[in-house]
Short mmCIF file of C-alpha atoms in Angstrom, two decimals:
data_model
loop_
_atom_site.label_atom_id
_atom_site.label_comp_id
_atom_site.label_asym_id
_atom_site.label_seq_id
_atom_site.Cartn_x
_atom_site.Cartn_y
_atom_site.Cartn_z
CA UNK A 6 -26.65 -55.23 -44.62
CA UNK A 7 -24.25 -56.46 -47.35
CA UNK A 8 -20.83 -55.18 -47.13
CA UNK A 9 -17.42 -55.19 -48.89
CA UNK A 10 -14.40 -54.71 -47.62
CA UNK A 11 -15.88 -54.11 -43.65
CA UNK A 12 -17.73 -51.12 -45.60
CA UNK A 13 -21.57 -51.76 -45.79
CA UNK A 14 -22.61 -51.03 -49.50
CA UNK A 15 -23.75 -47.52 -48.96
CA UNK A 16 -20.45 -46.26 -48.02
CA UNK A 17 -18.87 -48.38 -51.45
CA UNK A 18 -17.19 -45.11 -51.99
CA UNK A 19 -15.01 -45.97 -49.14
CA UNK A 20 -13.56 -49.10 -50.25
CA UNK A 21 -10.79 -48.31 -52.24
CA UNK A 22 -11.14 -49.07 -56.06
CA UNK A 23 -14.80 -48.76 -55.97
CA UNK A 24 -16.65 -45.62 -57.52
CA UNK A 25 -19.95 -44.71 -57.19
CA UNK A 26 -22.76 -43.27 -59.21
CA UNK A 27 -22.12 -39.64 -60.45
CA UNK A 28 -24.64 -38.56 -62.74
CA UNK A 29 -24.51 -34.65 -61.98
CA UNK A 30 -22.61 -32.06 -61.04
CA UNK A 31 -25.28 -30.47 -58.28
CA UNK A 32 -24.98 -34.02 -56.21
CA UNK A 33 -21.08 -35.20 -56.91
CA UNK A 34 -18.74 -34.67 -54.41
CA UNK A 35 -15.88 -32.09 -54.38
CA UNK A 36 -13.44 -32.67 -56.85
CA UNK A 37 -9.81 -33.47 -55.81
CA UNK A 38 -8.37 -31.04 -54.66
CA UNK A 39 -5.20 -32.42 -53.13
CA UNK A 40 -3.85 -35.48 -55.35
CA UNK A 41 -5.44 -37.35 -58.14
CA UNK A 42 -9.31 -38.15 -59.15
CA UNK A 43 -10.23 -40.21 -62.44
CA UNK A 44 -13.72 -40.28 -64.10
CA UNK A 45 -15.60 -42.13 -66.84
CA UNK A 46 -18.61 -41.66 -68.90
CA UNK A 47 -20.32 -44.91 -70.16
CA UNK A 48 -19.40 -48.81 -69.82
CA UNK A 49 -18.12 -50.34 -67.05
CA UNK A 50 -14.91 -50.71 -67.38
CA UNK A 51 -14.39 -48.79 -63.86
CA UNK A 52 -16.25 -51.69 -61.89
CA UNK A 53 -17.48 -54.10 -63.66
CA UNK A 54 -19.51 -55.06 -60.02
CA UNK A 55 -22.15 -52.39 -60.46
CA UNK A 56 -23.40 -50.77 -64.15
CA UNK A 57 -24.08 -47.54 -64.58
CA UNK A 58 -23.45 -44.67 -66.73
CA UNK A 59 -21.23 -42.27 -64.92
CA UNK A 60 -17.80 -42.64 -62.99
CA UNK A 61 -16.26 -40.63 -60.55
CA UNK A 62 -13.12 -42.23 -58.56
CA UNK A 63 -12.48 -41.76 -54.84
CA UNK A 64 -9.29 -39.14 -54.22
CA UNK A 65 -5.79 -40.80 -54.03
CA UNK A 66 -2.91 -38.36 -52.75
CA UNK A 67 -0.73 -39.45 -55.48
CA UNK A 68 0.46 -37.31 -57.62
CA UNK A 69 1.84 -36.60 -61.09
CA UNK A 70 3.63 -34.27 -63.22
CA UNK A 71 2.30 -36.67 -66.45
CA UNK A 72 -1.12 -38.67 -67.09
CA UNK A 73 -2.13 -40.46 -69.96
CA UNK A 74 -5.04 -43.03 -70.92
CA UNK A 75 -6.43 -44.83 -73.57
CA UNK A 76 -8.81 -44.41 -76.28
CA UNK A 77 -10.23 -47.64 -74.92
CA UNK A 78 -10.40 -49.18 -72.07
CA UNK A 79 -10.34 -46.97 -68.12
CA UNK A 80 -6.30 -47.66 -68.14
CA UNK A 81 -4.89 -44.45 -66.68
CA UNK A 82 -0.82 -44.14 -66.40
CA UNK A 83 0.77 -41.24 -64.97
CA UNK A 84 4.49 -40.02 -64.07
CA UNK A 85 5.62 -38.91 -61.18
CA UNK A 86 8.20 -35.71 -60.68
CA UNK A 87 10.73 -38.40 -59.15
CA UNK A 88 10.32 -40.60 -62.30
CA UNK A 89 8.06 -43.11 -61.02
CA UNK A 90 5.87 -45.28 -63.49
CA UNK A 91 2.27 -45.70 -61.93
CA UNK A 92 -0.58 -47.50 -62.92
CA UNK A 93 -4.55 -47.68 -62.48
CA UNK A 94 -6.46 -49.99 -64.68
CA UNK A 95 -9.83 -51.66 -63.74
CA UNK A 96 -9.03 -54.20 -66.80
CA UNK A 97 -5.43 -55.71 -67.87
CA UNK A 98 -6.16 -55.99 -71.50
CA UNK A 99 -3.44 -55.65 -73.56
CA UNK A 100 -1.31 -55.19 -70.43
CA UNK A 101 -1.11 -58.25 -68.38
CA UNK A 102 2.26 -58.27 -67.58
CA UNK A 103 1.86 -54.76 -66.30
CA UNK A 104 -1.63 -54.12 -65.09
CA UNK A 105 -1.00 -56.97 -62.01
CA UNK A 106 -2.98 -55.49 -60.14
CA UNK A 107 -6.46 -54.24 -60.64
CA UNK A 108 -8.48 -51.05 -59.29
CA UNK A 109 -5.81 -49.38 -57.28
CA UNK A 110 -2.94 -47.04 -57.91
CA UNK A 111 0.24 -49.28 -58.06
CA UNK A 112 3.80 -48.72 -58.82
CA UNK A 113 5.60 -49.97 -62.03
CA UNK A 114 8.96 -51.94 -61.01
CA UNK A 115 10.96 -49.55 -59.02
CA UNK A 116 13.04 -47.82 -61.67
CA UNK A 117 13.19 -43.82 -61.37
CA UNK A 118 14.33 -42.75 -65.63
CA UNK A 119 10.38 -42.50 -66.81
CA UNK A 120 9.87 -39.29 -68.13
CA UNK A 121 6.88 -39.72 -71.15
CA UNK A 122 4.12 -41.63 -71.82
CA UNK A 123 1.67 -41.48 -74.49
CA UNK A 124 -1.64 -43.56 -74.96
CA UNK A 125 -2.54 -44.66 -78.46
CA UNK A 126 -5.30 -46.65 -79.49
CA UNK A 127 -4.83 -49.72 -77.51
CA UNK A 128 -1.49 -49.51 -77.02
CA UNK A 129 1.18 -47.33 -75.06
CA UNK A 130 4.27 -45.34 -75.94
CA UNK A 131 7.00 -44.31 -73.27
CA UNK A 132 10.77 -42.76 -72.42
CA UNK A 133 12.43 -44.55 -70.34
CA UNK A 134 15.97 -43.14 -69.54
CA UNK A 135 15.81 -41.68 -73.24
CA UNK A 136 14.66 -45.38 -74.97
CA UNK A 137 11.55 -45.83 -76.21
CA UNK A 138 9.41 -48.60 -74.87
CA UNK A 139 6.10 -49.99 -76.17
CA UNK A 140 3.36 -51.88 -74.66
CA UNK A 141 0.00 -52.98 -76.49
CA UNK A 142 -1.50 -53.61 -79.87
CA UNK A 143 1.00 -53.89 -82.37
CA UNK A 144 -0.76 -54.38 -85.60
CA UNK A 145 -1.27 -50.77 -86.36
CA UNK A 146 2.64 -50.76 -86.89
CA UNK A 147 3.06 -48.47 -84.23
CA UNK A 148 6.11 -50.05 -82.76
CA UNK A 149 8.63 -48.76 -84.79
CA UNK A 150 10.91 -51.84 -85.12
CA UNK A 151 8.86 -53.62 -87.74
CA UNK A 152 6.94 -55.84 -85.85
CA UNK A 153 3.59 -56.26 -85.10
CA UNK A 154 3.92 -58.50 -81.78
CA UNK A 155 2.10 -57.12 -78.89
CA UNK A 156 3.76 -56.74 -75.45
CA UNK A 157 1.93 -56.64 -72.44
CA UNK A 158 4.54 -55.18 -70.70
CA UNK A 159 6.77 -52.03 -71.78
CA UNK A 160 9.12 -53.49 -73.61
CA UNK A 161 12.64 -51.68 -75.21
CA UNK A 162 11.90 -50.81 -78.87
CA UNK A 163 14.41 -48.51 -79.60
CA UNK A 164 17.50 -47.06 -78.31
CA UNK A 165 19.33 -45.79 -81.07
CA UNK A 166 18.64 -42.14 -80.42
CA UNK A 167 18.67 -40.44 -77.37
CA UNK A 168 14.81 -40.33 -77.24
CA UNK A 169 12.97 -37.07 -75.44
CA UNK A 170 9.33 -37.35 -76.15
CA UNK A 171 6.27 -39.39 -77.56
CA UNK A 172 2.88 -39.03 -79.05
CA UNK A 173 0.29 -41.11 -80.27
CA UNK A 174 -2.87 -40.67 -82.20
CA UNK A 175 -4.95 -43.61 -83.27
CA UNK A 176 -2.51 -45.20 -85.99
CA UNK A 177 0.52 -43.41 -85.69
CA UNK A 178 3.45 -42.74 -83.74
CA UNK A 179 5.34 -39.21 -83.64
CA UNK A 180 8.68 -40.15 -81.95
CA UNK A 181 11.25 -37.00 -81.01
CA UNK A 182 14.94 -37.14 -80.24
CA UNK A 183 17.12 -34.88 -78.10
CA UNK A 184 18.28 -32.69 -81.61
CA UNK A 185 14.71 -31.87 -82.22
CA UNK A 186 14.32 -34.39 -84.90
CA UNK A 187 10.97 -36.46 -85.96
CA UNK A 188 10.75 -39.99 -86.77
CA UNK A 189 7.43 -41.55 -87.38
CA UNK A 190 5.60 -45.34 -87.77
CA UNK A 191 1.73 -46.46 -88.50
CA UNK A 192 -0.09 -45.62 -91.16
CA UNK A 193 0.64 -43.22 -93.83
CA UNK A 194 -2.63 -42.10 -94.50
CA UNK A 195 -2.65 -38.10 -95.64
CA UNK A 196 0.68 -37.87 -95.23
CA UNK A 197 0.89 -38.11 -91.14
CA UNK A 198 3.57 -39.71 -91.25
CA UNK A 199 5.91 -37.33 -93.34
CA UNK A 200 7.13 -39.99 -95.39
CA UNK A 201 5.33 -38.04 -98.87
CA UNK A 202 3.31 -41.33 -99.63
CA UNK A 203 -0.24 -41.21 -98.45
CA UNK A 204 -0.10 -45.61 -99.17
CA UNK A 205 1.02 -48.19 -96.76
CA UNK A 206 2.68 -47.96 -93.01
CA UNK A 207 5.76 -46.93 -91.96
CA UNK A 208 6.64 -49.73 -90.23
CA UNK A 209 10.42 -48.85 -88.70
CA UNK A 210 10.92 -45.31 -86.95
CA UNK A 211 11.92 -43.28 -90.53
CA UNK A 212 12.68 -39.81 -90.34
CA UNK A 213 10.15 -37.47 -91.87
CA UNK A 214 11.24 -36.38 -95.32
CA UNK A 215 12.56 -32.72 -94.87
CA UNK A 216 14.81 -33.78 -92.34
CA UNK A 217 13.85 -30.99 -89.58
CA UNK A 218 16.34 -30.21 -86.70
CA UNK A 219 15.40 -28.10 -83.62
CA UNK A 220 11.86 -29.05 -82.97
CA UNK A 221 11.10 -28.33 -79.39
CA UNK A 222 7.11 -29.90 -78.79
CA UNK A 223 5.04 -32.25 -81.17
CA UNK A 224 1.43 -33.84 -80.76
CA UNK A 225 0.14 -36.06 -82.87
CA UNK A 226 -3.68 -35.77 -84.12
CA UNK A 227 -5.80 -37.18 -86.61
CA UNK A 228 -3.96 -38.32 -89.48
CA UNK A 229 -1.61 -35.28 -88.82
CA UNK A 230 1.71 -34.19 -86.75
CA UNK A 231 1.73 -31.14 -85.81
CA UNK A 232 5.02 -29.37 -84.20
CA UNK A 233 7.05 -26.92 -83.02
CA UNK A 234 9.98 -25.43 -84.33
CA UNK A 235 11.93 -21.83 -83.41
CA UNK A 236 8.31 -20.67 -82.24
CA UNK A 237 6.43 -21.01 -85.77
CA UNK A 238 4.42 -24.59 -86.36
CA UNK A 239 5.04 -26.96 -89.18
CA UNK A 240 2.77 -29.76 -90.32
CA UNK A 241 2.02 -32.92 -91.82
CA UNK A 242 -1.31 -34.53 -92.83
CA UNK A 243 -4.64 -33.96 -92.62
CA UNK A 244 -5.88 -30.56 -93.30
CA UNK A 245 -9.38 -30.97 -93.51
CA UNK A 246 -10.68 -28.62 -91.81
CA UNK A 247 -8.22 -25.60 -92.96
CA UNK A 248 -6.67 -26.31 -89.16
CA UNK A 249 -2.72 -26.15 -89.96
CA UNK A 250 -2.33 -22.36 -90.12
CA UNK A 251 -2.45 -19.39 -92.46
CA UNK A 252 0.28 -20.28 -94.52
CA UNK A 253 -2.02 -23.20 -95.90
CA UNK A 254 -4.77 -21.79 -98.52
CA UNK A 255 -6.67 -25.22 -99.14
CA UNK A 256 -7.82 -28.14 -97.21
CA UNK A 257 -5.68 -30.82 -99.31
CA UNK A 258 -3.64 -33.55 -97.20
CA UNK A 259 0.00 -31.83 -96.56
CA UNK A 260 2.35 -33.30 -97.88
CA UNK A 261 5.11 -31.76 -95.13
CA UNK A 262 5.96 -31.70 -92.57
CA UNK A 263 6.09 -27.86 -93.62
CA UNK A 264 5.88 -24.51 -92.17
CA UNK A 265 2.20 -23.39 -91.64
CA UNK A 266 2.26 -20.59 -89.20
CA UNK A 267 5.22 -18.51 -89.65
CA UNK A 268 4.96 -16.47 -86.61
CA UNK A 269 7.91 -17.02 -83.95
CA UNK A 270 5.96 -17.29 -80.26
CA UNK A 271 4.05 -20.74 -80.16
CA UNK A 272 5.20 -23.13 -77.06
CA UNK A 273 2.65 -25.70 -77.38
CA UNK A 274 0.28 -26.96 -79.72
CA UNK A 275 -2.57 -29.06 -79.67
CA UNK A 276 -4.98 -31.20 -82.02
CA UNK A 277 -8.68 -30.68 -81.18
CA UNK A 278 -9.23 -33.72 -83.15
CA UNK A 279 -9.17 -33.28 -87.01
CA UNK A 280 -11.51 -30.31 -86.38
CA UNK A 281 -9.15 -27.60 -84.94
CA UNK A 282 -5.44 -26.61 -83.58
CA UNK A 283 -4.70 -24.80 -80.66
CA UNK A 284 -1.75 -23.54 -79.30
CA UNK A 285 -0.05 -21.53 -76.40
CA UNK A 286 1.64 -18.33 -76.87
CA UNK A 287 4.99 -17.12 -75.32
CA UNK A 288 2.35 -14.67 -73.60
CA UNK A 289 0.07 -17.76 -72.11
CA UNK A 290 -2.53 -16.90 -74.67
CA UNK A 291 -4.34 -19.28 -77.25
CA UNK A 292 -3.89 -19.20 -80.57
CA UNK A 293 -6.61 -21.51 -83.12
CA UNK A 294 -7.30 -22.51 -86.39
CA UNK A 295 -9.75 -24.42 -87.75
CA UNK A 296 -13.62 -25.63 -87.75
CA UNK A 297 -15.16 -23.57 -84.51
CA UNK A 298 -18.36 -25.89 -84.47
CA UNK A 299 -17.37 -28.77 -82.18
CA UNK A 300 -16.83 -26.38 -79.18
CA UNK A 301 -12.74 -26.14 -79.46
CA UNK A 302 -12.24 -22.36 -78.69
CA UNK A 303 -11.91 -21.72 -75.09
CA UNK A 304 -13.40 -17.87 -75.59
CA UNK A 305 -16.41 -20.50 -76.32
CA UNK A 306 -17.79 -19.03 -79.61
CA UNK A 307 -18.00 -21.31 -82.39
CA UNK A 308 -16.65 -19.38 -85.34
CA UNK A 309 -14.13 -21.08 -87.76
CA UNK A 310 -11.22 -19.33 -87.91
CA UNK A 311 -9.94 -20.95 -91.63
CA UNK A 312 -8.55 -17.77 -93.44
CA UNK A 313 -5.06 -17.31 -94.63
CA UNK A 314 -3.82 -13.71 -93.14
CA UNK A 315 -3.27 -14.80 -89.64
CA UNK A 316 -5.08 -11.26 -88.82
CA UNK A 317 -7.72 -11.10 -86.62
CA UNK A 318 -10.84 -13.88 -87.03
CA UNK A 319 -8.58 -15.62 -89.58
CA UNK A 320 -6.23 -19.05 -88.93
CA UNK A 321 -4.21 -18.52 -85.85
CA UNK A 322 -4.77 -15.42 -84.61
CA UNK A 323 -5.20 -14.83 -80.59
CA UNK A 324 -8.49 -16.26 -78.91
CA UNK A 325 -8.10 -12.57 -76.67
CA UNK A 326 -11.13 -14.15 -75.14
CA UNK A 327 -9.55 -17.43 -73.94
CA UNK A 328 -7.54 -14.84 -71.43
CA UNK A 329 -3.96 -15.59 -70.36
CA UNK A 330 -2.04 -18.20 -68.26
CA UNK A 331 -2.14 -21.17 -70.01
CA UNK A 332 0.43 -23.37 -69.65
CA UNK A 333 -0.65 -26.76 -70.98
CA UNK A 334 -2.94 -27.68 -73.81
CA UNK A 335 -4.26 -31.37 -75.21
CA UNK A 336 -7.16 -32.66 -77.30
CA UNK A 337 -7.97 -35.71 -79.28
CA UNK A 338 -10.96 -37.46 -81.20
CA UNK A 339 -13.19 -39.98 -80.57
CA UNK A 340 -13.56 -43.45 -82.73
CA UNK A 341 -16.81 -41.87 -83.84
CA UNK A 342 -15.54 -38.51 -84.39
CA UNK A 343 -16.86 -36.33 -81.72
CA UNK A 344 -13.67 -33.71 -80.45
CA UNK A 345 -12.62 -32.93 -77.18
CA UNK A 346 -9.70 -30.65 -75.70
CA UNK A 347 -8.66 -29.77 -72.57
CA UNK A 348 -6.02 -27.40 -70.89
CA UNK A 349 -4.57 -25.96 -67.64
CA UNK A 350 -4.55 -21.74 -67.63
CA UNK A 351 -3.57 -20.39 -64.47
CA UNK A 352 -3.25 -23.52 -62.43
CA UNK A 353 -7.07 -24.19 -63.24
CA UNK A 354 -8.32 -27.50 -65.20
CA UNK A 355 -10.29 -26.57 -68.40
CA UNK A 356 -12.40 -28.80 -70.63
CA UNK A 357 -14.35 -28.56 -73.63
CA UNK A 358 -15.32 -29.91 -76.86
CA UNK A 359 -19.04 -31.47 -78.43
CA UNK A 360 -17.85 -34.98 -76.04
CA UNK A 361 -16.93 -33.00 -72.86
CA UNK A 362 -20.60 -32.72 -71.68
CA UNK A 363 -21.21 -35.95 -69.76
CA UNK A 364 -17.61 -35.90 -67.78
CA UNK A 365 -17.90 -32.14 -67.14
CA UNK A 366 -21.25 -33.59 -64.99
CA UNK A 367 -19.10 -36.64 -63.63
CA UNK A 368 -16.36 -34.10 -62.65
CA UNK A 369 -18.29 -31.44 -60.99
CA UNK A 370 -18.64 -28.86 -63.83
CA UNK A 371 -21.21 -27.79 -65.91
CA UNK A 372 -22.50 -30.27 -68.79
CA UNK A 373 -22.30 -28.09 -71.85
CA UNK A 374 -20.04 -28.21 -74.58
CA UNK A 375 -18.32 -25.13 -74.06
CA UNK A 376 -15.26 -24.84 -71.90
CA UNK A 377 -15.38 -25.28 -68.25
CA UNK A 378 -13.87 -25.55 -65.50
CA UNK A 379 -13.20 -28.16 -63.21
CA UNK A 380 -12.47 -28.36 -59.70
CA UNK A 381 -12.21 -25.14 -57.54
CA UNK A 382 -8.74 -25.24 -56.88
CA UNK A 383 -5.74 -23.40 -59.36
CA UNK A 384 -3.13 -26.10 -58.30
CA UNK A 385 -3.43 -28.58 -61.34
CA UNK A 386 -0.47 -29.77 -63.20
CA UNK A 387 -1.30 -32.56 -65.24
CA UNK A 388 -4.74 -33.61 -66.87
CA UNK A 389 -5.80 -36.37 -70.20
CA UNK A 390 -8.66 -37.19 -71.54
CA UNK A 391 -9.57 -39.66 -74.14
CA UNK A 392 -12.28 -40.57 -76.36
CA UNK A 393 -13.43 -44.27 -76.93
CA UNK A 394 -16.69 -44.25 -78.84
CA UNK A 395 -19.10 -41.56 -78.69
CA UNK A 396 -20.14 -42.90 -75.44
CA UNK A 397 -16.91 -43.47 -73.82
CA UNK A 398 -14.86 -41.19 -72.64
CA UNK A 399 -11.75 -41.34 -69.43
CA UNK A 400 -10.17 -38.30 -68.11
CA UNK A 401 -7.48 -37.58 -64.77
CA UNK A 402 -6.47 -34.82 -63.23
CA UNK A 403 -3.80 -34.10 -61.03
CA UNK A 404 -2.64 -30.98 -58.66
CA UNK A 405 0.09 -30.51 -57.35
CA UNK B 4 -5.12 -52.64 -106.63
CA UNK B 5 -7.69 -55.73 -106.53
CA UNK B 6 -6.38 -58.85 -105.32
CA UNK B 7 -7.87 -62.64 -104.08
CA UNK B 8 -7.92 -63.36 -100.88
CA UNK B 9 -8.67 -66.58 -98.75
CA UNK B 10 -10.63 -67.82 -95.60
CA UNK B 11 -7.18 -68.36 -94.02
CA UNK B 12 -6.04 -65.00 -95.26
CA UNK B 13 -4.38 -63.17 -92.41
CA UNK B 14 -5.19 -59.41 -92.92
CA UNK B 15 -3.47 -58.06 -90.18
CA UNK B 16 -0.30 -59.52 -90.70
CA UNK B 17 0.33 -57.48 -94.39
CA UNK B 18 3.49 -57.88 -96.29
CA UNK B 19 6.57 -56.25 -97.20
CA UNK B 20 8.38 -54.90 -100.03
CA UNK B 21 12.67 -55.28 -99.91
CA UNK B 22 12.68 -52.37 -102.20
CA UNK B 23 11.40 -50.00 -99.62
CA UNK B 24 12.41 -52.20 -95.87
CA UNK B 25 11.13 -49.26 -93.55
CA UNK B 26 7.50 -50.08 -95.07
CA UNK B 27 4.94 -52.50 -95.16
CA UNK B 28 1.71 -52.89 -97.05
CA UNK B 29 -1.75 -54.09 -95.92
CA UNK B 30 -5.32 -54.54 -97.01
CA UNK B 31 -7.76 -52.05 -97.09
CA UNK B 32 -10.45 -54.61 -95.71
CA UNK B 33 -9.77 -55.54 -92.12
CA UNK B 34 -11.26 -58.99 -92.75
CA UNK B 35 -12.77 -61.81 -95.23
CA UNK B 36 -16.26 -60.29 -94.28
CA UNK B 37 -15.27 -56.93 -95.86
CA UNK B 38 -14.42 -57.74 -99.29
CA UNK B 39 -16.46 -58.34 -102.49
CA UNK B 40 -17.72 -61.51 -102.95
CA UNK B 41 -18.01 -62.65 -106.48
CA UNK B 42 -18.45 -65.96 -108.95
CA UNK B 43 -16.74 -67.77 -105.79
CA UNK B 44 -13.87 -65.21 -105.34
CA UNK B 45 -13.29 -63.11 -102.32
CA UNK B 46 -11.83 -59.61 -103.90
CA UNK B 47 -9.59 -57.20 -101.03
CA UNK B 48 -8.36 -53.92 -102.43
CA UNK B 49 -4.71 -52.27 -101.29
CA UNK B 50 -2.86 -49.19 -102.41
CA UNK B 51 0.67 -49.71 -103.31
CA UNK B 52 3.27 -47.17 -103.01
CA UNK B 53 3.70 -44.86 -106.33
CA UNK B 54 7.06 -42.78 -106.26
CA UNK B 55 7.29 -40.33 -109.13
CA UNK B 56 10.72 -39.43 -108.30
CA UNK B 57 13.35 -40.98 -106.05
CA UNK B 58 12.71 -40.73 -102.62
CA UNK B 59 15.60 -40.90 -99.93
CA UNK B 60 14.05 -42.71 -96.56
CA UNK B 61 16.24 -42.74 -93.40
CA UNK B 62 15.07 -44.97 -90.94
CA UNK B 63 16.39 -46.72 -87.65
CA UNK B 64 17.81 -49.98 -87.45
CA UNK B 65 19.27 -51.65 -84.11
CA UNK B 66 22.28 -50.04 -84.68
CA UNK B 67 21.49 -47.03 -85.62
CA UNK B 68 20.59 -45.24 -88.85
CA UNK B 69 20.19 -46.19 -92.25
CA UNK B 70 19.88 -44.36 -95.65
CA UNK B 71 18.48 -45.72 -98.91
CA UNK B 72 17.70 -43.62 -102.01
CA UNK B 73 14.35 -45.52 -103.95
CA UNK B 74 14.22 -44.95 -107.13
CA UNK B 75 10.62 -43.93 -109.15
CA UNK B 76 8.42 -46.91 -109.20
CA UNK B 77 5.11 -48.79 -107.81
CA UNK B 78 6.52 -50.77 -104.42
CA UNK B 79 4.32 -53.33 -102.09
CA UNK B 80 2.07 -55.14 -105.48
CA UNK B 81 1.20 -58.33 -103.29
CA UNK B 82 2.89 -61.10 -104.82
#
């Protein structure tokens, strides 16, 4: 019988950086529940030695506090609580000088100062003892020094602020320092950049134009920014769907970043693509506003919630449905628009969103739209997904 | 804005503008295949940058931080 590794071929699972077939969730395997477990839908990125649809990687006991992975290609990249940089990447592209080694978790250098990294659309952000590195693409100008050269390693961008955390969408980069301050680069389009021109790229970390101080949490979406400040959200960018909050009466391009929810106990926010926003409450309950049809409410009903009172069934007010307990929240878009989010409440992994269907299978859960959960287990701490094409999509999870 | 372009046109590279250093300016067509063709002329499309009133960027240079005030004007027309 053929065999890799000393493993005959019908225990592949067993060699490590192999994954096997996982079309449903009645046949798969348990989930992790002790360390970390990646999965795919479509391409095979994962192992290019066999083809088929549906990913599911073997259980390593590593485990981190951050993940994050690209739009693109299956390149995972998590933190660990120590500070740790760690790797898993079945193809180096765009990353040779990182991604040395293929299909296996593998440590970064040795340094201990990591503490953020962001995936953008083929390219990487990070904080390294409070610098910003890059790695990746650089023609979308997300760099922030002006150039459009493309490391494929992280390489020091910036160090003249004292840098605390990073977020990427597809074209732009939403950069925060330790005084709660917001500096963008990429493209301007709609205003998500906060520069008030909707023409060109931002090509060197510029501050957005109303100079905010204090902001605690950012995400970048869609052609948007969306943050945190004293509790209440401000924006810039794409408003499209009437997702920015109830202090915003049309669906014109922002030209902010300004105040769109005025209310004083959000934590976290989230962009569920360019369809929706989500957010966490002081309390650990949801908050949403936006186009319900892709599947972004965790209470799972598919109303919009676009009005401008903030009252109940209008822009922001509490998904009482959605429960309590959550303490993390993410989402993003695919190239060819399909939404997804995903979230931890109570130490449980959540997914949902139109593209969360086929990796809910691969994962274990249920393939529907609507939220699920994943795993058994309430011990999760970190979690990403991202979108490729409409037939791509990565995710990790992590307990603790 | 409609302007020529050239086989050896490199579209991702873009340009600049020394009015207005934090920025740069690009095509709207990501290649030669993109834009109009017409009486032997390859036509790509940009939008430059229209300020109606000054606008005060502050951006990050290796050093640290720099101001400029722009005043109103049309910045990035490809030379």
């Amino acid at each position: 019988m053929a065999s890799i590794s000393g493993q005959n071929t019908s225990n592949i699972d067993q060699v490590d950086g192999f994954f096997t077939t996982q079309g449903g969730g009645a046949t798969a395997a348990p989930v992790v529940t002790n360390g970390t477990q990646l999965g795919q839908v479509s391409e095979a990125w994962f192992n290019t030695a066999i083809t088929p649809d549906f990913f599911r990687s073997p259980t390593t006991t590593h485990k981190f506090v951050k993940l994050a992975s690209l739009h693109d290609f299956g390149q995972y990249i998590g933190i660990k609580a120590n500070g740790e940089l760690w790797y898993y990447a079945n193809v180096s592209t765009y990353a040779q000088g990182m991604f040395t080694t293929l299909n296996a978790w593998t440590q970064y250098g040795t340094d201990t100062d990591w503490t953020d990294v962001t995936g953008g659309q083929i390219c990487w952000g990070f904080i390294k003892g409070g610098n910003f590195h890059f790695m990746g693409y650089g023609g979308w100008r997300m760099r922030g020094d002006g150039g459009t050269g493309s490391p494929i390693y992280p390489e020091l961008i910036s160090s003249a602020e004292t840098w605390e955390e990073v977020s990427m969408s597809n074209q732009t980069t939403c950069i925060r320092n330790t005084s709660g301050e917001m500096f963008f680069a990429g493209y301007n389009y709609d205003y998500g950049t906060g520069q008030g021109t909707t023409s060109g790229q931002t090509a060197t970390f510029t501050q957005e134009q109303n100079s905010l101080t204090g902001v605690t949490y950012h995400t970048a979406g869609y052609r948007r920014c969306i943050m945190v400040k004293g509790g209440s959200i401000y924006t810039t960018g794409n408003n499209q769907n009437l997702m920015a909050g109830p202090l915003v009466s049309t669906n014109a391009d922002i030209n902010g970043p300004i105040i769109t929810y005025s209310g004083t106990d959000i934590t976290k926010v989230s962009s569920f693509g360019d369809d929706a926003t989500l957010a966490i409450t002081t309390g650990g309950q949801i908050r949403f506003a936006g186009s319900g049809g892709q599947s972004p409410r965790p209470d799972n009903s598919t109303a919009n919630q676009q009005g401008t009172t903030g009252q109940s069934n209008e822009a922001f007010s509490i998904l009482t449905g959605a429960g309590s307990g959550w303490t993390y929240i993410g989402g993003g878009k695919t190239s060819q628009g399909t939404n997804y989010g995903f979230g931890i409440q109570n130490g449980q992994a959540k997914i949902g969103g139109t593209y969360s269907s086929g990796i809910g299978a691969v994962m274990g859960g249920v393939a529907t739209s609507q939220w699920k959960q994943i795993g058994s287990t309430s011990n999760f701490v970190a979690l990403n997904l991202s979108g490729a094409t409409t037939d791509e999509i990565h995710c990790a999870f992590s307990t603790s | 804005m409609r302007v020529e372009v050239f086989k050896d046109t490199d579209f991702e590279q873009g340009w600049t503008d020394s009015a207005v250093p934090n920025m740069s300016f690009n095509y709207d067509q990501a290649s030669i295949e993109d834009c109009e063709y017409s009486d032997g002329v390859y036509w790509a499309t940009y939008e430059p940058m229209v300020l109606t009133e000054s606008h005060t960027f502050t951006y990050l240079t290796p050093t640290g931080r720099e101001a400029i005030t722009v005043p109103p004007g049309i910045y990035g027309v490809k030379s």
